[in-house]
Amino acid sequence: MAFPSDLDIARSAALKPIEDVANGMGLSSRSLQAYGDDVCKVRLEALDDLADRPRGKYVVVSAITPTPLGEGKTTTTVGLGQAFAHIGRKASIAIRQPSMGPTFGIKGGAAGGGYSQVVPMELLNLHLTGDSHAVTAAHNLLSATIDNHLFQGNDLDLDPHQITWRRVLDVNDRALRNVIVGLGSRADGVPRQTGFDITAASEVMAVLGLTTSLPDLRARLGRIVVGYTRGGDPVTAEQLQAAGSMAVIMREAIKPNLMQTLENTPVLVHAGPFGNIATGNSSVIADSIGLRCSEFHVTEAGFGADMGAERFFNIKCRTSGEAPDAAVVVATVRALKAHSGNYKIVAGKELSPELLAENPDDVALGAENLRKQIDNIRMHGIPAVVAINAFPTDHPSEHQVIQKIAAEMGAKSAVCTNFADGGRGATELAEAVAEACEEPSKFQLLYPDAATLREKIETVATRVYGADGVDYTSAAERQLDTYERAGFSNLPVCIAKTHLSISSDAALKGAPTGWRLPVREVRASAGAGFVYPLCGAMRTMPGLGSKPAAARIDLDENSEIVGLS
Amino acid sequence: MAFPSDLDIARSAALKPIEDVANGMGLSSRSLQAYGDDVCKVRLEALDDLADRPRGKYVVVSAITPTPLGEGKTTTTVGLGQAFAHIGRKASIAIRQPSMGPTFGIKGGAAGGGYSQVVPMELLNLHLTGDSHAVTAAHNLLSATIDNHLFQGNDLDLDPHQITWRRVLDVNDRALRNVIVGLGSRADGVPRQTGFDITAASEVMAVLGLTTSLPDLRARLGRIVVGYTRGGDPVTAEQLQAAGSMAVIMREAIKPNLMQTLENTPVLVHAGPFGNIATGNSSVIADSIGLRCSEFHVTEAGFGADMGAERFFNIKCRTSGEAPDAAVVVATVRALKAHSGNYKIVAGKELSPELLAENPDDVALGAENLRKQIDNIRMHGIPAVVAINAFPTDHPSEHQVIQKIAAEMGAKSAVCTNFADGGRGATELAEAVAEACEEPSKFQLLYPDAATLREKIETVATRVYGADGVDYTSAAERQLDTYERAGFSNLPVCIAKTHLSISSDAALKGAPTGWRLPVREVRASAGAGFVYPLCGAMRTMPGLGSKPAAARIDLDENSEIVGLS
C-alpha cells in the first residue's frame, strides 16, 4: 500500500476544538479570539496573565546546509513537538506563517509532512487570519504616502532616486519586480521607477517578527526609513505621518495564531519574514507565549544554522532577551552526500539512483558541513542535538556515520522517523533534547551592540561562515558610513547570502574555507531593527513557472479544495 | 452639550454577543463561524436550513440624487432596520463592506452615523474578516497568470495591447493608476503598460456581490474575460487555468459577515462593488439569508435611485430571482435645495448660511429630482416611500414641502430623526414601509434578457435617466458588436455615469431633459454577468489628499484607535 499523501493524512486528522488545545496549554478562554473553526488568535493580555509562570526550555530547530529540496526542518520541528507528549512532557511549537504567493507557484509543503503536520493545512497555506494581508496593507499605505508626498510638493525634500521603500504583494509575479509608476496625466502622480517585493520580504513583516507589544510595534513602524533626502538624511514613516495608521492596520496581526499538529500539540503560527534579507524566524511574541505555556517550547529557524539559527541568536534573542537552552541540527543522508561534492540535486527532479545507493563514505565526506553547523550552534554557548531525518531510502550504515560524527563532536543524536510515525518516531530525539536542556545554559551573543557594523559583519563572516575576511564594494562602504552616521550602528546585522552554502557561493559545498565574503550593498531595516548587507543578488519577488500549481488547484464537485500540497 | 461624535457613540454601545444576535434571527450556532469578538461569518449551509422558512418583505433603500456629501442613506438604512423593533416587527439589514483604502484618504463614515450605526465601526472600516483582501489576492493571481502567460510563450495568442485585466489594491494610490510592468532583464517578464484599480472596482468583487453558491462563484470566475486574442476572441480566466485557484482563495469570502447595529439589529455586511462600473449593492447571498430570517429585510443600494436601485432591480434581482416589495427614497432638504440650481455644495467645505436659511420655495424648485426618482422606482412595479433624513438645521416648512410632493406622487413619506434618536426616530418610516409592503408586489424588470445590448442601454437611458437618446463613439459601437458576437448580449447593462446627476453631466441638477447619453466605451464583466457602458471618465483608483486621514489615525497610549471616523 502506498504511503498516503500529506493532504490525505491532514484530511483524516482528528482535530481537537482549538479552545481545548489552548486550555490544555494553560491559556484561558478569555485569552482567545476565535477565527473560523480551527484557529484562534491569542490576545496580548495573555502575556501579562502568564508573566508569573515558570519559563519552559527554549529549543530552536536548525539544520545543516540544505539542498534545494529542503531537509524536513518543519517536519522535524512538528515531530519533536509531538514527541514530548510520548515521553510525558508538555511542549508547544512555533513556526512562521507560510507565504501565500508560492502556494500557487511551486509546491509549498510549509505545514510539515507525513504524520508530522500542522493542520488544517489549507488554512495555514492560504489566508490564515489575514496577518500577511495586514502587512501588505500597512506596507502599501506607506508606499502610497511616499508617492503622495512627492505629488503634494515634497516638503521633506525626499530624493526620488533614493527612495528604498517599494510596494509588496503576496503573489509570485515577476512582472512587478521593476515597474514605473505615476504615469498618465499630472493628476496621476510623479513618474518614477520602483518595484514590488513579495509580502514576506516587507520590513513590516520583519517588524511583526521582532516586536514585543503594540506600543513597541508603533515605535518600530515609525522608525522605518523609506529613503533619503537630497542631503542624505534618512526619512522615516514617522515623518511621513503614516506609522500611526500602519499600526492601526496591524492591530490584529500582532496577536499570534494558535493551531495544532496532527497529534493536537499546540502550534503558534506567527509572522513569516524572509530568511535571507530578514530573520527567517517566527515572532518574539509567539515564543514568549509558548515559553510560558509548556515545559519545552520548540521554535523553528529558517535554512541552515549559519542563517536562521545565527539570526535567532543574535537578532531574535537579542531583541527578546530570552536565552535558548538547546538547538537541534536537522541532518539528512541525502544532503550530507550532496555536501561531498559528488552529487547534484535539482529542485523538481528525481534523485539519482547513485545518490540513493548505500554509500556511508560519501556521507562522511560531506560531514564537514554538519561539524561546522554544530560549531555554529555551540559558539553561542548552547548544546546541539543532531536529528537525523530518516528517509525510507536511507541505509543504517549511513545513519551510523552521522551518529558517529555527532558523538565525536560531543553532540547527542537521534534517528527520527516522525514523518512516517508521528511523534513516536521522534521520542529518542525528545529524550536527547530534554537531556541537553538540563545542562546549564551559557548562552552568549556573538557580538555586543556596541561593536561597529563592520565588526559585526566580520565577526559573523569569519566565525560563522568561515570566511577569511570581508570585501566591501565602494557603495557598501558609503552605505555603512551613512548608517553609522544615522545612528544605526547599535543594530545587529542580518547578512543576506545564499542559503545553499555556508559561504556566499551556492556552488561551494561542505564547509568552505579560503574565501572572502563580498558585500555588494548594505541596507537598513531600521524599524525592524537590523542592518542587512547583501552578498549577491537576492530575489525578493518570485515568478510563476511554466506549470504553476495555480493551474492544478481548484474546488471539486463538493467544493473541497484539490491540488493544494 | 455638544452631540457626541460617531466614534464616542459607537464606543459606548452595548453590543450583544454576536451569537445571540444570530440566534435571535433564527440562525443556529452551527451556521456560524466566529471571527474575532463582534463579527461572525454565516455558513452557506444556512441557505439550505432556511429554505423552508417564509420569506420576509424585501425593502431596498435608495435616494434622490445626492450631493457630494451624501444624504445619509446608510444612516437611514440602519435607522429603518432598528425602527422595526420599535413597532414590534422583526428586521435584518444588509450593507456593503466599505473599502479600506478611503478610510485612510478622506473620512469614510460607511457605518451610518449618530445613533444609527453598525458596530464596531473599526472592524467594519478596516479588515473585517478579510473578504476584500481575498478579492485582492484572487484578482492579482489572475494578473500574475496573464503576465506569466506572455512570459512563457503566449500559447493563447493574447494581444498585449488588448489586455483589459489590471491589478488591484485596497489603497488610495494615484501613482498606481498607470504603470509599466515587466521592466528589468529578460527574466523579469514582458514590458507592457497597465495599471491598478482599487479593490472595490475588481470584477471579482462584482462576482462576489452576484454569486449564489460556491459552484456558481467558480463558474463566474472562469467566465471572466481578461483580454482578447490578436484575432479578437475573448480570453478567459478559465483558459488561463486561474479560475480554480481564484475560487479557492475566495472560499471563505463567499460567506456573509454578521454584525449588529447600536440597537442590536442584525446586519449582514458582504461585498463592496463600485457603484458606477459595478452594481453598488451588497451580495445576493446576504439578501437571500436576511430575507428568510426576518419579517423585513432592508438592503441598501448605492447612490441615487437612477444608479443603485436601477442596478438592484435589473441586475441583482434579475440574478437572484427575488422580487422586492418596496423601496425607500431618502431625501434631504439640503440636497433638494441644491437641485434647485441656486446653491453649490462642495465636499469638505461648510454649508453656506444661505443654504441653511429657511427656504421652502427652493426645496420645491429642486423637487423634480425627487419626483423622477420616485418614478424610477415605480416603473419597476413597486411602491416608493420617501424618508426625509432630518437635520437640526432643517425647518418644518421645508419638510412639509417634501411631504406634500410625495403625497402628490401618491407616495407615503416620513420625517426621520434616527441620526439623533436611533430606531425610535424612524418608526413612522417603518410603519409606512410596512404598509407599502402590504400592497401586492408587481415587480417587473425594465427589459428582458433577450433585448439587444443597445436596446437595454437605450431603455435605461430614456426611461430612467430621461435622456432623449444614446450616442455611441465608434469605439463603443465596435465593442458592442464584439460583445454581441461573443455571446454577451443576454447580459444586463450597468451604465457607468456620474452619480451627482440623473444625467451623465454632474453639473445638471433636478431631472434634466433634452440631452443625449454619450457612450464613450463599453466593457464587459462577463464573469460578474453584466456589460458596462462608460459615459465619461470613471476614476477607479482614488488618490490621497494633501491632508489624508492617515496622518490623524493612530493608536493612543492605551493602544486604542484614534482619528478613525
Short mmCIF file of N, CA and C in Angstrom, two decimals, chain B residues 222-345:
data_model
loop_
_atom_site.label_atom_id
_atom_site.label_comp_id
_atom_site.label_asym_id
_atom_site.label_seq_id
_atom_site.Cartn_x
_atom_site.Cartn_y
_atom_site.Cartn_z
N GLY B 222 -14.47 31.65 -13.86
CA GLY B 222 -13.97 31.08 -15.11
C GLY B 222 -14.38 31.89 -16.33
N ARG B 223 -15.54 32.55 -16.27
CA ARG B 223 -16.04 33.31 -17.42
C ARG B 223 -15.43 34.70 -17.53
N ILE B 224 -14.67 35.11 -16.53
CA ILE B 224 -14.03 36.44 -16.58
C ILE B 224 -13.19 36.56 -17.86
N VAL B 225 -13.40 37.64 -18.59
CA VAL B 225 -12.61 37.90 -19.80
C VAL B 225 -11.48 38.86 -19.44
N VAL B 226 -10.24 38.44 -19.70
CA VAL B 226 -9.10 39.26 -19.32
C VAL B 226 -8.57 40.08 -20.49
N GLY B 227 -8.99 39.75 -21.68
CA GLY B 227 -8.50 40.47 -22.86
C GLY B 227 -8.89 39.69 -24.10
N TYR B 228 -8.23 40.01 -25.19
CA TYR B 228 -8.62 39.43 -26.48
C TYR B 228 -7.38 38.95 -27.23
N THR B 229 -7.59 37.97 -28.05
CA THR B 229 -6.51 37.49 -28.90
C THR B 229 -6.28 38.51 -30.02
N ARG B 230 -5.18 38.32 -30.73
CA ARG B 230 -4.93 39.20 -31.87
C ARG B 230 -6.07 39.08 -32.89
N GLY B 231 -6.75 37.94 -32.87
CA GLY B 231 -7.89 37.75 -33.77
C GLY B 231 -9.19 38.31 -33.23
N GLY B 232 -9.17 38.83 -32.01
CA GLY B 232 -10.36 39.47 -31.46
C GLY B 232 -11.23 38.56 -30.59
N ASP B 233 -10.78 37.35 -30.34
CA ASP B 233 -11.59 36.45 -29.50
C ASP B 233 -11.29 36.68 -28.02
N PRO B 234 -12.32 36.61 -27.17
CA PRO B 234 -12.09 36.81 -25.74
C PRO B 234 -11.25 35.68 -25.14
N VAL B 235 -10.39 36.04 -24.20
CA VAL B 235 -9.60 35.06 -23.45
C VAL B 235 -10.07 35.11 -22.00
N THR B 236 -10.38 33.93 -21.46
CA THR B 236 -10.99 33.87 -20.12
C THR B 236 -10.01 33.37 -19.05
N ALA B 237 -10.41 33.60 -17.80
CA ALA B 237 -9.65 33.09 -16.66
C ALA B 237 -9.62 31.56 -16.69
N GLU B 238 -10.68 30.96 -17.24
CA GLU B 238 -10.72 29.50 -17.37
C GLU B 238 -9.61 29.02 -18.30
N GLN B 239 -9.50 29.69 -19.45
CA GLN B 239 -8.45 29.31 -20.40
C GLN B 239 -7.06 29.47 -19.81
N LEU B 240 -6.91 30.43 -18.92
CA LEU B 240 -5.60 30.67 -18.28
C LEU B 240 -5.39 29.75 -17.08
N GLN B 241 -6.37 28.89 -16.80
CA GLN B 241 -6.29 27.93 -15.69
C GLN B 241 -6.07 28.61 -14.35
N ALA B 242 -6.68 29.78 -14.19
CA ALA B 242 -6.52 30.51 -12.92
C ALA B 242 -7.79 30.48 -12.07
N ALA B 243 -8.92 30.15 -12.69
CA ALA B 243 -10.21 30.32 -12.00
C ALA B 243 -10.36 29.38 -10.80
N GLY B 244 -9.81 28.19 -10.89
CA GLY B 244 -9.90 27.26 -9.77
C GLY B 244 -9.20 27.80 -8.55
N SER B 245 -7.99 28.29 -8.73
CA SER B 245 -7.25 28.86 -7.61
C SER B 245 -7.93 30.11 -7.07
N MET B 246 -8.49 30.90 -7.97
CA MET B 246 -9.20 32.10 -7.51
C MET B 246 -10.39 31.71 -6.63
N ALA B 247 -11.10 30.67 -7.02
CA ALA B 247 -12.24 30.21 -6.21
C ALA B 247 -11.77 29.69 -4.86
N VAL B 248 -10.63 29.00 -4.85
CA VAL B 248 -10.07 28.51 -3.58
C VAL B 248 -9.75 29.70 -2.67
N ILE B 249 -9.19 30.75 -3.26
CA ILE B 249 -8.85 31.95 -2.48
C ILE B 249 -10.11 32.63 -1.93
N MET B 250 -11.22 32.49 -2.67
CA MET B 250 -12.47 33.17 -2.28
C MET B 250 -13.39 32.28 -1.43
N ARG B 251 -12.91 31.11 -1.05
CA ARG B 251 -13.80 30.13 -0.41
C ARG B 251 -14.39 30.61 0.92
N GLU B 252 -13.65 31.41 1.67
CA GLU B 252 -14.20 31.95 2.92
C GLU B 252 -14.97 33.24 2.67
N ALA B 253 -14.48 34.03 1.71
CA ALA B 253 -15.07 35.35 1.46
C ALA B 253 -16.52 35.25 1.00
N ILE B 254 -16.91 34.11 0.45
CA ILE B 254 -18.29 33.98 -0.05
C ILE B 254 -19.31 33.94 1.09
N LYS B 255 -18.85 33.71 2.31
CA LYS B 255 -19.77 33.67 3.46
C LYS B 255 -20.02 35.08 3.99
N PRO B 256 -21.28 35.50 4.08
CA PRO B 256 -21.54 36.87 4.56
C PRO B 256 -21.13 37.05 6.02
N ASN B 257 -20.84 38.29 6.37
CA ASN B 257 -20.43 38.64 7.72
C ASN B 257 -21.62 39.20 8.49
N LEU B 258 -21.78 38.75 9.72
CA LEU B 258 -22.88 39.24 10.54
C LEU B 258 -22.35 40.17 11.61
N MET B 259 -22.94 41.37 11.66
CA MET B 259 -22.62 42.34 12.71
C MET B 259 -23.95 42.81 13.31
N GLN B 260 -23.95 43.92 14.00
CA GLN B 260 -25.17 44.43 14.59
C GLN B 260 -25.16 45.95 14.60
N THR B 261 -26.37 46.53 14.78
CA THR B 261 -26.45 47.98 14.93
C THR B 261 -26.31 48.32 16.40
N LEU B 262 -26.29 49.63 16.69
CA LEU B 262 -26.24 50.10 18.08
C LEU B 262 -27.40 49.54 18.89
N GLU B 263 -28.52 49.21 18.22
CA GLU B 263 -29.68 48.65 18.92
C GLU B 263 -29.78 47.14 18.72
N ASN B 264 -28.67 46.52 18.32
CA ASN B 264 -28.56 45.06 18.21
C ASN B 264 -29.37 44.45 17.07
N THR B 265 -29.79 45.27 16.11
CA THR B 265 -30.43 44.72 14.91
C THR B 265 -29.36 44.01 14.09
N PRO B 266 -29.65 42.80 13.58
CA PRO B 266 -28.64 42.09 12.80
C PRO B 266 -28.34 42.79 11.46
N VAL B 267 -27.07 42.84 11.11
CA VAL B 267 -26.63 43.47 9.86
C VAL B 267 -25.72 42.51 9.13
N LEU B 268 -26.09 42.14 7.94
CA LEU B 268 -25.22 41.33 7.09
C LEU B 268 -24.37 42.28 6.25
N VAL B 269 -23.07 42.14 6.37
CA VAL B 269 -22.13 43.01 5.64
C VAL B 269 -21.41 42.12 4.65
N HIS B 270 -21.58 42.40 3.35
CA HIS B 270 -20.99 41.47 2.40
C HIS B 270 -20.80 42.08 1.03
N ALA B 271 -19.57 42.05 0.54
CA ALA B 271 -19.19 42.54 -0.78
C ALA B 271 -19.29 44.06 -0.85
N GLY B 272 -18.44 44.66 -1.63
CA GLY B 272 -18.46 46.12 -1.75
C GLY B 272 -18.14 46.58 -3.14
N PRO B 273 -18.94 46.13 -4.15
CA PRO B 273 -18.62 46.53 -5.52
C PRO B 273 -18.89 48.02 -5.76
N PHE B 274 -18.09 48.61 -6.62
CA PHE B 274 -18.24 50.01 -7.02
C PHE B 274 -19.67 50.30 -7.47
N GLY B 275 -20.09 51.55 -7.25
CA GLY B 275 -21.44 51.96 -7.63
C GLY B 275 -21.56 52.53 -9.03
N ASN B 276 -20.44 52.75 -9.72
CA ASN B 276 -20.58 53.23 -11.10
C ASN B 276 -20.26 52.12 -12.12
N ILE B 277 -19.06 51.53 -12.05
CA ILE B 277 -18.74 50.48 -13.03
C ILE B 277 -19.27 49.12 -12.60
N ALA B 278 -19.89 49.04 -11.41
CA ALA B 278 -20.48 47.77 -10.97
C ALA B 278 -21.79 48.05 -10.26
N THR B 279 -22.32 47.06 -9.53
CA THR B 279 -23.70 47.13 -9.07
C THR B 279 -23.91 48.05 -7.87
N GLY B 280 -22.87 48.27 -7.05
CA GLY B 280 -23.06 49.14 -5.89
C GLY B 280 -24.05 48.61 -4.89
N ASN B 281 -24.20 47.31 -4.84
CA ASN B 281 -25.12 46.66 -3.91
C ASN B 281 -24.35 45.61 -3.11
N SER B 282 -24.85 45.28 -1.93
CA SER B 282 -24.25 44.17 -1.20
C SER B 282 -24.68 42.88 -1.88
N SER B 283 -24.40 41.74 -1.26
CA SER B 283 -24.47 40.50 -2.02
C SER B 283 -25.85 39.87 -2.11
N VAL B 284 -26.05 39.13 -3.16
CA VAL B 284 -27.25 38.31 -3.34
C VAL B 284 -27.36 37.32 -2.18
N ILE B 285 -26.24 36.73 -1.78
CA ILE B 285 -26.28 35.73 -0.71
C ILE B 285 -26.72 36.36 0.61
N ALA B 286 -26.20 37.55 0.92
CA ALA B 286 -26.60 38.22 2.17
C ALA B 286 -28.11 38.47 2.17
N ASP B 287 -28.64 38.96 1.06
CA ASP B 287 -30.08 39.22 0.99
C ASP B 287 -30.88 37.92 1.08
N SER B 288 -30.38 36.86 0.44
CA SER B 288 -31.11 35.58 0.49
C SER B 288 -31.24 35.10 1.93
N ILE B 289 -30.17 35.27 2.71
CA ILE B 289 -30.21 34.85 4.12
C ILE B 289 -31.12 35.78 4.91
N GLY B 290 -30.91 37.09 4.75
CA GLY B 290 -31.71 38.06 5.52
C GLY B 290 -33.20 37.90 5.27
N LEU B 291 -33.57 37.63 4.01
CA LEU B 291 -34.99 37.52 3.65
C LEU B 291 -35.68 36.37 4.37
N ARG B 292 -34.91 35.36 4.75
CA ARG B 292 -35.52 34.21 5.40
C ARG B 292 -35.32 34.22 6.92
N CYS B 293 -34.81 35.35 7.42
CA CYS B 293 -34.55 35.47 8.85
C CYS B 293 -35.31 36.61 9.49
N SER B 294 -36.22 37.25 8.75
CA SER B 294 -36.87 38.43 9.32
C SER B 294 -38.17 38.70 8.59
N GLU B 295 -38.98 39.55 9.20
CA GLU B 295 -40.20 39.97 8.50
C GLU B 295 -39.87 41.00 7.44
N PHE B 296 -38.85 41.82 7.73
CA PHE B 296 -38.44 42.85 6.78
C PHE B 296 -36.92 42.79 6.62
N HIS B 297 -36.49 42.61 5.39
CA HIS B 297 -35.05 42.66 5.14
C HIS B 297 -34.76 43.94 4.37
N VAL B 298 -33.96 44.81 4.99
CA VAL B 298 -33.69 46.13 4.45
C VAL B 298 -32.29 46.13 3.83
N THR B 299 -32.21 46.37 2.54
CA THR B 299 -30.91 46.33 1.86
C THR B 299 -30.66 47.68 1.20
N GLU B 300 -29.40 48.09 1.18
CA GLU B 300 -29.06 49.41 0.65
C GLU B 300 -28.50 49.29 -0.76
N ALA B 301 -28.87 50.26 -1.61
CA ALA B 301 -28.32 50.33 -2.97
C ALA B 301 -27.61 51.66 -3.13
N GLY B 302 -26.43 51.66 -3.73
CA GLY B 302 -25.58 52.86 -3.77
C GLY B 302 -26.15 54.02 -4.57
N PHE B 303 -25.77 55.23 -4.19
CA PHE B 303 -26.10 56.46 -4.90
C PHE B 303 -27.62 56.66 -5.03
N GLY B 304 -28.07 57.41 -6.07
CA GLY B 304 -29.49 57.71 -6.25
C GLY B 304 -30.24 56.54 -6.90
N ALA B 305 -31.57 56.67 -6.98
CA ALA B 305 -32.40 55.59 -7.50
C ALA B 305 -32.10 55.27 -8.96
N ASP B 306 -31.59 56.26 -9.71
CA ASP B 306 -31.22 56.01 -11.11
C ASP B 306 -30.00 55.09 -11.20
N MET B 307 -29.21 55.04 -10.11
CA MET B 307 -27.97 54.25 -10.12
C MET B 307 -28.20 52.93 -9.36
N GLY B 308 -28.02 52.96 -8.03
CA GLY B 308 -28.05 51.72 -7.25
C GLY B 308 -29.36 50.97 -7.34
N ALA B 309 -30.48 51.68 -7.28
CA ALA B 309 -31.77 50.98 -7.29
C ALA B 309 -32.02 50.36 -8.67
N GLU B 310 -31.68 51.08 -9.73
CA GLU B 310 -31.87 50.52 -11.08
C GLU B 310 -31.06 49.23 -11.22
N ARG B 311 -29.81 49.24 -10.72
CA ARG B 311 -28.99 48.01 -10.78
C ARG B 311 -29.53 46.93 -9.86
N PHE B 312 -30.05 47.40 -8.69
CA PHE B 312 -30.66 46.44 -7.76
C PHE B 312 -31.77 45.68 -8.47
N PHE B 313 -32.64 46.41 -9.15
CA PHE B 313 -33.76 45.77 -9.83
C PHE B 313 -33.29 44.90 -11.00
N ASN B 314 -32.54 45.55 -11.90
CA ASN B 314 -32.31 44.92 -13.21
C ASN B 314 -31.09 44.02 -13.28
N ILE B 315 -30.21 44.11 -12.28
CA ILE B 315 -29.07 43.19 -12.26
C ILE B 315 -29.18 42.25 -11.05
N LYS B 316 -29.26 42.83 -9.84
CA LYS B 316 -29.23 41.97 -8.65
C LYS B 316 -30.48 41.09 -8.55
N CYS B 317 -31.68 41.69 -8.67
CA CYS B 317 -32.90 40.89 -8.54
C CYS B 317 -33.07 39.95 -9.75
N ARG B 318 -32.60 40.39 -10.93
CA ARG B 318 -32.62 39.51 -12.10
C ARG B 318 -31.79 38.26 -11.81
N THR B 319 -30.65 38.46 -11.16
CA THR B 319 -29.76 37.34 -10.87
C THR B 319 -30.32 36.44 -9.79
N SER B 320 -30.86 37.05 -8.73
CA SER B 320 -31.30 36.26 -7.58
C SER B 320 -32.69 35.69 -7.77
N GLY B 321 -33.51 36.35 -8.61
CA GLY B 321 -34.89 35.93 -8.75
C GLY B 321 -35.79 36.37 -7.62
N GLU B 322 -35.27 37.19 -6.71
CA GLU B 322 -36.07 37.69 -5.58
C GLU B 322 -36.76 38.99 -5.98
N ALA B 323 -38.06 39.07 -5.79
CA ALA B 323 -38.79 40.30 -6.12
C ALA B 323 -38.88 41.21 -4.91
N PRO B 324 -38.48 42.47 -5.06
CA PRO B 324 -38.60 43.41 -3.93
C PRO B 324 -40.06 43.82 -3.70
N ASP B 325 -40.32 44.30 -2.47
CA ASP B 325 -41.69 44.68 -2.12
C ASP B 325 -41.88 46.18 -2.01
N ALA B 326 -40.82 46.90 -1.68
CA ALA B 326 -40.94 48.36 -1.55
C ALA B 326 -39.55 48.96 -1.62
N ALA B 327 -39.53 50.26 -1.95
CA ALA B 327 -38.26 50.98 -1.98
C ALA B 327 -38.41 52.27 -1.20
N VAL B 328 -37.38 52.57 -0.41
CA VAL B 328 -37.32 53.84 0.30
C VAL B 328 -36.49 54.80 -0.53
N VAL B 329 -36.94 56.04 -0.66
CA VAL B 329 -36.16 57.07 -1.34
C VAL B 329 -35.77 58.10 -0.28
N VAL B 330 -34.49 58.14 0.06
CA VAL B 330 -34.03 59.09 1.07
C VAL B 330 -33.88 60.46 0.43
N ALA B 331 -34.46 61.46 1.09
CA ALA B 331 -34.34 62.84 0.59
C ALA B 331 -33.90 63.73 1.74
N THR B 332 -33.16 64.78 1.40
CA THR B 332 -32.79 65.77 2.41
C THR B 332 -33.15 67.14 1.90
N VAL B 333 -33.37 68.03 2.83
CA VAL B 333 -33.66 69.41 2.48
C VAL B 333 -32.49 70.01 1.71
N ARG B 334 -31.27 69.76 2.19
CA ARG B 334 -30.11 70.40 1.56
C ARG B 334 -29.91 69.93 0.12
N ALA B 335 -30.15 68.64 -0.12
CA ALA B 335 -29.95 68.15 -1.49
C ALA B 335 -31.03 68.69 -2.43
N LEU B 336 -32.26 68.78 -1.95
CA LEU B 336 -33.31 69.31 -2.83
C LEU B 336 -33.07 70.78 -3.11
N LYS B 337 -32.59 71.51 -2.09
CA LYS B 337 -32.21 72.91 -2.34
C LYS B 337 -31.11 72.96 -3.41
N ALA B 338 -30.14 72.08 -3.29
CA ALA B 338 -29.05 72.06 -4.27
C ALA B 338 -29.60 71.77 -5.66
N HIS B 339 -30.65 70.91 -5.74
CA HIS B 339 -31.23 70.58 -7.05
C HIS B 339 -32.01 71.75 -7.65
N SER B 340 -32.26 72.79 -6.84
CA SER B 340 -32.89 73.99 -7.41
C SER B 340 -31.91 74.70 -8.36
N GLY B 341 -30.63 74.38 -8.20
CA GLY B 341 -29.63 75.03 -9.04
C GLY B 341 -29.14 76.34 -8.45
N ASN B 342 -29.67 76.71 -7.28
CA ASN B 342 -29.31 78.00 -6.68
C ASN B 342 -28.15 77.92 -5.68
N TYR B 343 -27.62 76.72 -5.45
CA TYR B 343 -26.57 76.56 -4.43
C TYR B 343 -25.49 75.62 -4.95
N LYS B 344 -24.34 75.77 -4.38
CA LYS B 344 -23.27 74.84 -4.73
C LYS B 344 -22.75 74.17 -3.46
N ILE B 345 -22.68 72.87 -3.45
CA ILE B 345 -22.16 72.15 -2.28
C ILE B 345 -20.86 71.47 -2.68
#
